[in-house]
């Protein structure tokens, strides 16, 4: 593209992979003629890489080192502890920048819509994941790990992560970055049996083969699948022959149909079961399941056969969804911002000037971490195509706005202070490379004080 007379100033809301890949694409596609401010409501960058990837998956978490280079690159700055809708409005951002990219992800769980779902002990898997990953919103959550049986609803990678954390010993997690208070809580766990429940069959399971294999390699838990649950209908059988991923999954699962290893904990993977009711009065006391099958159109239908699991906790992992942003168009059915290649669309279908989306809030919770790179690049291409040649520079800077409101943001230098504190904590506890600080007060205390110069 042609060189710009003035650097383009863009705000990216969200510092997860989608937001940081967007920042990287802006710098690259303008040959350095972009000034990008990455905003986040948390004092920490990296989004789901920090708060969604399982703590024992250290190789995936290493993507943070790549994203770190983006934040440390020329033309990119980090502003933490700034929340859209609380500290800043959409109009504020449009007054400070040539364009805005929203990359806030998908932050809440989907509901199952069954009776008893709101009982104490019925928990969103997102809350449990946030807790063991050290998210400050979940630092003081409590989960009843005194129960002996737990059901995890879902057969995706998040469900597998939750099952694996429940099945491991606390000692196995000491080498990870799990907060110390979480390790202590898990050390008191009395959970002995974990049921992972899927509405469809093994050919429709969403977990990756690598994640599945990990469940079968746990030292602390044996694993079992009922042979009758591995029976495949004609459509599923064809998938198992033609789809390499499905074939690999089915092979792994068939290896678990024998007698499980005698270990302290046990995992039962249960296919063709749909939750129809969570039982209990004051709290969860059981889970009622209906046997299912696929009808001729491939939809799940009930068979009228029921069973009850005597579980004391239900963890719901049936998908993530995005939440609306104040003033930004939102599709209440698809749970995304309506867009065309990242260009936000108004209700009449016309593009909304200067506002864009990237990541899960753009396309829904699909793909892997790397999917966000091409997704963000597409959004940035469209943003730069839309820039008018005679654009008027923004009226004020973000720093001027924050000063006028008496707001102080966490800078990248502040984050490095928190980063160093977590590394030092791990060293003092004799645990791995870092131990996360999870409580807001501990995190903000560890951040360096802002003296204004760090904003330059």
mmCIF file of N, CA, C and O in Angstrom, residues 43 408-419 446-450 454:
data_model
loop_
_atom_site.group_PDB
_atom_site.id
_atom_site.type_symbol
_atom_site.label_atom_id
_atom_site.label_comp_id
_atom_site.label_asym_id
_atom_site.label_seq_id
_atom_site.Cartn_x
_atom_site.Cartn_y
_atom_site.Cartn_z
ATOM 1 N N UNK A 43 -4.819 -6.833 33.993
ATOM 2 C CA UNK A 43 -3.464 -6.278 34.017
ATOM 3 C C UNK A 43 -2.460 -7.148 33.281
ATOM 4 O O UNK A 43 -1.280 -6.824 33.231
ATOM 5 N N UNK A 408 -5.588 5.446 35.587
ATOM 6 C CA UNK A 408 -4.224 4.967 35.405
ATOM 7 C C UNK A 408 -4.265 3.560 34.825
ATOM 8 O O UNK A 408 -4.882 2.661 35.400
ATOM 9 N N UNK A 409 -3.633 3.384 33.717
ATOM 10 C CA UNK A 409 -3.587 2.064 33.079
ATOM 11 C C UNK A 409 -2.338 1.312 33.507
ATOM 12 O O UNK A 409 -1.340 1.907 33.929
ATOM 13 N N UNK A 410 -2.404 0.001 33.403
ATOM 14 C CA UNK A 410 -1.220 -0.839 33.588
ATOM 15 C C UNK A 410 -0.473 -0.871 32.271
ATOM 16 O O UNK A 410 -1.040 -1.190 31.222
ATOM 17 N N UNK A 411 0.798 -0.534 32.294
ATOM 18 C CA UNK A 411 1.613 -0.530 31.076
ATOM 19 C C UNK A 411 2.332 -1.871 30.905
ATOM 20 O O UNK A 411 2.304 -2.732 31.794
ATOM 21 N N UNK A 412 3.001 -2.018 29.797
ATOM 22 C CA UNK A 412 3.766 -3.235 29.567
ATOM 23 C C UNK A 412 4.885 -3.353 30.604
ATOM 24 O O UNK A 412 5.176 -4.461 31.084
ATOM 25 N N UNK A 413 5.483 -2.234 30.974
ATOM 26 C CA UNK A 413 6.517 -2.274 32.012
ATOM 27 C C UNK A 413 5.939 -2.747 33.340
ATOM 28 O O UNK A 413 6.589 -3.496 34.084
ATOM 29 N N UNK A 414 4.712 -2.328 33.639
ATOM 30 C CA UNK A 414 4.051 -2.801 34.860
ATOM 31 C C UNK A 414 3.835 -4.317 34.803
ATOM 32 O O UNK A 414 4.051 -5.031 35.782
ATOM 33 N N UNK A 415 3.388 -4.799 33.660
ATOM 34 C CA UNK A 415 3.181 -6.239 33.486
ATOM 35 C C UNK A 415 4.479 -6.998 33.701
ATOM 36 O O UNK A 415 4.477 -8.073 34.311
ATOM 37 N N UNK A 416 5.593 -6.455 33.243
ATOM 38 C CA UNK A 416 6.871 -7.135 33.452
ATOM 39 C C UNK A 416 7.189 -7.255 34.940
ATOM 40 O O UNK A 416 7.825 -8.226 35.367
ATOM 41 N N UNK A 417 6.730 -6.281 35.739
ATOM 42 C CA UNK A 417 6.902 -6.392 37.180
ATOM 43 C C UNK A 417 6.114 -7.556 37.749
ATOM 44 O O UNK A 417 6.602 -8.308 38.602
ATOM 45 N N UNK A 418 4.878 -7.724 37.280
ATOM 46 C CA UNK A 418 4.053 -8.846 37.709
ATOM 47 C C UNK A 418 4.649 -10.168 37.220
ATOM 48 O O UNK A 418 4.701 -11.157 37.960
ATOM 49 N N UNK A 419 5.128 -10.168 35.999
ATOM 50 C CA UNK A 419 5.768 -11.346 35.419
ATOM 51 C C UNK A 419 6.960 -11.782 36.282
ATOM 52 O O UNK A 419 7.114 -12.960 36.622
ATOM 53 N N UNK A 446 1.964 -6.230 42.553
ATOM 54 C CA UNK A 446 3.189 -6.660 41.882
ATOM 55 C C UNK A 446 3.534 -5.788 40.686
ATOM 56 O O UNK A 446 4.691 -5.710 40.279
ATOM 57 N N UNK A 447 2.515 -5.145 40.115
ATOM 58 C CA UNK A 447 2.782 -4.243 38.986
ATOM 59 C C UNK A 447 3.548 -3.016 39.465
ATOM 60 O O UNK A 447 3.316 -2.504 40.565
ATOM 61 N N UNK A 448 4.455 -2.545 38.625
ATOM 62 C CA UNK A 448 5.188 -1.339 38.987
ATOM 63 C C UNK A 448 4.260 -0.138 38.940
ATOM 64 O O UNK A 448 3.346 -0.069 38.137
ATOM 65 N N UNK A 449 4.521 0.842 39.769
ATOM 66 C CA UNK A 449 3.711 2.056 39.753
ATOM 67 C C UNK A 449 3.962 2.801 38.454
ATOM 68 O O UNK A 449 5.077 2.824 37.930
ATOM 69 N N UNK A 450 2.904 3.412 37.933
ATOM 70 C CA UNK A 450 3.001 4.156 36.672
ATOM 71 C C UNK A 450 3.437 5.590 36.963
ATOM 72 O O UNK A 450 2.828 6.279 37.756
ATOM 73 N N UNK A 454 6.331 5.948 31.450
ATOM 74 C CA UNK A 454 6.197 4.634 30.840
ATOM 75 C C UNK A 454 5.160 4.643 29.722
ATOM 76 O O UNK A 454 5.081 3.710 28.943
#
